[in-house]
CSV table of C-alpha atoms in Angstrom, one decimal:
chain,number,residue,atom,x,y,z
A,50,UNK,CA,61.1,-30.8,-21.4
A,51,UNK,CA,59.3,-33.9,-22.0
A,52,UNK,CA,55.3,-34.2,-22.7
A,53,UNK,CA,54.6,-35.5,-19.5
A,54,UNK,CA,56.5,-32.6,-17.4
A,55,UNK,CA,55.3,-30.2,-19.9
A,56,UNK,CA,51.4,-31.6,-19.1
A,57,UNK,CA,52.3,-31.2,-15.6
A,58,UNK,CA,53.7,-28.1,-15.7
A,59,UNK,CA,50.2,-27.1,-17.8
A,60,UNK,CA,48.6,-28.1,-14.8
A,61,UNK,CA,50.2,-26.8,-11.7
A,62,UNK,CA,49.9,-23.5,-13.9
A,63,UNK,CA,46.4,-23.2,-14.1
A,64,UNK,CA,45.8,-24.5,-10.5
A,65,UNK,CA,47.6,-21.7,-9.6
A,66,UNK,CA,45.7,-19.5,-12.0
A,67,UNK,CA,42.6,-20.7,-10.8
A,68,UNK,CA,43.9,-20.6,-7.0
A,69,UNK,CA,44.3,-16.7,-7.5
A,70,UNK,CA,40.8,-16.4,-9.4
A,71,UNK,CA,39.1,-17.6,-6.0
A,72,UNK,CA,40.9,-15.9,-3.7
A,73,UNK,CA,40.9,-12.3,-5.7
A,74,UNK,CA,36.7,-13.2,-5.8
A,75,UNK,CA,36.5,-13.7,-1.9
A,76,UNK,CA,38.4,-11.1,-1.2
A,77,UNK,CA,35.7,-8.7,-3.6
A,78,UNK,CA,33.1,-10.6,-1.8
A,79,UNK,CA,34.5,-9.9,1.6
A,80,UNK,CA,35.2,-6.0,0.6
A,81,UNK,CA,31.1,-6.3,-0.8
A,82,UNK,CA,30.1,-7.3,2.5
A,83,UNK,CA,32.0,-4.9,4.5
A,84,UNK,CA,31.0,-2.0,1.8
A,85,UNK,CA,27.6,-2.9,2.6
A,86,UNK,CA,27.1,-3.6,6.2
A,87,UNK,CA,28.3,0.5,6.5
A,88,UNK,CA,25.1,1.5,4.2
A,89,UNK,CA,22.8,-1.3,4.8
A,90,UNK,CA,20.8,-1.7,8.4
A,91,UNK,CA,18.8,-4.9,8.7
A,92,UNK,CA,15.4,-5.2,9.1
A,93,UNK,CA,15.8,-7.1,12.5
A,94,UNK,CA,17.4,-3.2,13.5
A,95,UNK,CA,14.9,-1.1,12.1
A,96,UNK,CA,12.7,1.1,14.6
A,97,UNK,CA,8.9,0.0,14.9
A,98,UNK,CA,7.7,3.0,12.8
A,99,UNK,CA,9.9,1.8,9.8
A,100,UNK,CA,9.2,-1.6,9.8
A,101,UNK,CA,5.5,-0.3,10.0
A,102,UNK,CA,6.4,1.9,6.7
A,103,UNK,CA,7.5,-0.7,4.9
A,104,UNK,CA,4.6,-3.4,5.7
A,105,UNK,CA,1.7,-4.6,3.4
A,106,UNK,CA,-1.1,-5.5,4.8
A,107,UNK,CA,-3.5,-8.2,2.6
A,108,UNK,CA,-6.7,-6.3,1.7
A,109,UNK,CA,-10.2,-9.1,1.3
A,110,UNK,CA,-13.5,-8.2,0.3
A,111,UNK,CA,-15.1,-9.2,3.3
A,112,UNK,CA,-13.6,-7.0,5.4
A,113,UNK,CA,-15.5,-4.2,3.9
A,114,UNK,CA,-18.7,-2.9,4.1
A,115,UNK,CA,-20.3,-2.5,0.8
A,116,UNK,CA,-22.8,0.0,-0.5
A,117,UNK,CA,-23.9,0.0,-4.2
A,118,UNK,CA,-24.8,3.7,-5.5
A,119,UNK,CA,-25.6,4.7,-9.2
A,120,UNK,CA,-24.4,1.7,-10.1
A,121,UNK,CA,-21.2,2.1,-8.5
A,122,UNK,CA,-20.1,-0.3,-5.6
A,123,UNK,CA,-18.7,1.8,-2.9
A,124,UNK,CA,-16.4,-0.6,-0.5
A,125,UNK,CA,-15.7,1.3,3.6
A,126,UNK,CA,-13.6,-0.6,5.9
A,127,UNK,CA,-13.8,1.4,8.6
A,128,UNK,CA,-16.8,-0.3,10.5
A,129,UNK,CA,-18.0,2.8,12.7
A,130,UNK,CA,-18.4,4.5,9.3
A,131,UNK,CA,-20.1,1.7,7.7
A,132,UNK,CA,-22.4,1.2,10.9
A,133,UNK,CA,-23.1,5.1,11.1
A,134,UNK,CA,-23.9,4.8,7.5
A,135,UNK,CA,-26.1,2.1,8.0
A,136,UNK,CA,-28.1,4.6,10.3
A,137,UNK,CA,-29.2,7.4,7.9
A,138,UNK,CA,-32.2,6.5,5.5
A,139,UNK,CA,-31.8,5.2,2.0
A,140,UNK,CA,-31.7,8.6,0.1
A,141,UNK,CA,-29.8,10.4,2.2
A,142,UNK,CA,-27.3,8.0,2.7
A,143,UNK,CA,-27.2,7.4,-1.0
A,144,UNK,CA,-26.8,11.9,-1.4
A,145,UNK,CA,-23.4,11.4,1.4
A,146,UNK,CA,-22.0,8.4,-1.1
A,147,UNK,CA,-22.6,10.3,-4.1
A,148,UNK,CA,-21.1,13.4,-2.5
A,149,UNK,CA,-18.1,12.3,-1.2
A,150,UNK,CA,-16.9,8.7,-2.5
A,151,UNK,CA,-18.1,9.5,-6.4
A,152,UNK,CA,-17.0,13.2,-6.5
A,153,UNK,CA,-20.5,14.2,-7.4
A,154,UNK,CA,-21.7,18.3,-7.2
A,155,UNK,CA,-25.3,18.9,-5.9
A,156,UNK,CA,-26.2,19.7,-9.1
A,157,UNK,CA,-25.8,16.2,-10.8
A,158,UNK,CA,-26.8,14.5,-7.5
A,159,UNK,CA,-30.3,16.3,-7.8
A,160,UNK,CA,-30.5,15.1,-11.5
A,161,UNK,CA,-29.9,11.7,-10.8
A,162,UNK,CA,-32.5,11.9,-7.8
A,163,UNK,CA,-35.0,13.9,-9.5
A,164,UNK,CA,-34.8,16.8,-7.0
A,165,UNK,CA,-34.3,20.1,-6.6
A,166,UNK,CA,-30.4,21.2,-6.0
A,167,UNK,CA,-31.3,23.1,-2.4
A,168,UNK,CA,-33.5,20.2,-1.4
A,169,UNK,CA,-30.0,17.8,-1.8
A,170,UNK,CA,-28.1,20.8,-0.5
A,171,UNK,CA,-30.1,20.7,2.8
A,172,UNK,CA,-30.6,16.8,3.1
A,173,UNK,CA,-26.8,16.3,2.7
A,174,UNK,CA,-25.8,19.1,5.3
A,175,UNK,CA,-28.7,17.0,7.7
A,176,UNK,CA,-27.0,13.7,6.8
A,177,UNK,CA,-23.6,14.8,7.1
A,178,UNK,CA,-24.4,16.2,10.8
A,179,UNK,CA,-26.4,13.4,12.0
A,180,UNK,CA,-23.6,11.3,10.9
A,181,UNK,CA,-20.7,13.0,12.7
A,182,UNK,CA,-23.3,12.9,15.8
A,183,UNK,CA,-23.4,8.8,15.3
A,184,UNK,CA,-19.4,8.9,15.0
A,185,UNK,CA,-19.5,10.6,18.2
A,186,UNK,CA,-17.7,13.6,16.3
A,187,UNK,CA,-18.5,17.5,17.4
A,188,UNK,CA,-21.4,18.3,15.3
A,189,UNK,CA,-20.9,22.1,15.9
A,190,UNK,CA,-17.6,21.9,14.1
């Protein structure tokens, strides 16, 4: 064989080589594709309560109400809430944030405010009825 056929002959080998290379990878891409489109479901398929699972929503400050308690900023987004909120007097409003958004007992609540425990017992009980009357809640329940 002489050099020139036997560079040739290099050559048409690895075409070939490479030939089979890139069809043996389509065909694994193909068999991906088909492997996947029996598992997979795309999000233009998806029923409205997934697609509602799986959606983030962008949270900004201003869409909050804040209220600042012991120090403490206490953000509410619901705006009934807020507004009902708005509603009860300083100290009692300040009894129903400590209470509920910073986990505090009556015990450390009357502390902090200087009172006695069944005086914050009783103003928070008020508070927290008056405020489900606001909502429009049931204030028997």
């Amino acid at each position: 064989m002489t050099p020139d056929r036997h560079e040739e002959h290099k050559q048409h080998t690895f075409d070939s080589f490479c030939k089979k290379v890139l069809k043996c990878e389509a065909y694994n891409g193909y068999r991906e594709i088909s492997r996947r489109q029996k598992y997979e479901i795309s999000f233009s398929e998806l029923p409205e309560e997934a697609m509602e699972q799986l959606a983030a929503y962008d949270r900004y400050p201003w869409e909050y109400t804040s209220f600042t308690v012991c120090g403490d900023v206490i953000l509410i987004e619901n705006d009934q809430l807020a507004d009902a909120l708005n509603e009860l007097s300083q100290e009692n409003r300040e009894i129903l944030l400590m209470y509920w958004f910073l986990d505090m007992a009556d015990r450390e609540i009357a502390e902090y405010l200087h009172l006695a425990r069944k005086t914050v017992n009783n103003r928070r009980l008020k508070s927290y009825r008056l405020l489900k009357e606001l909502m429009g809640g049931d204030v028997d329940a």
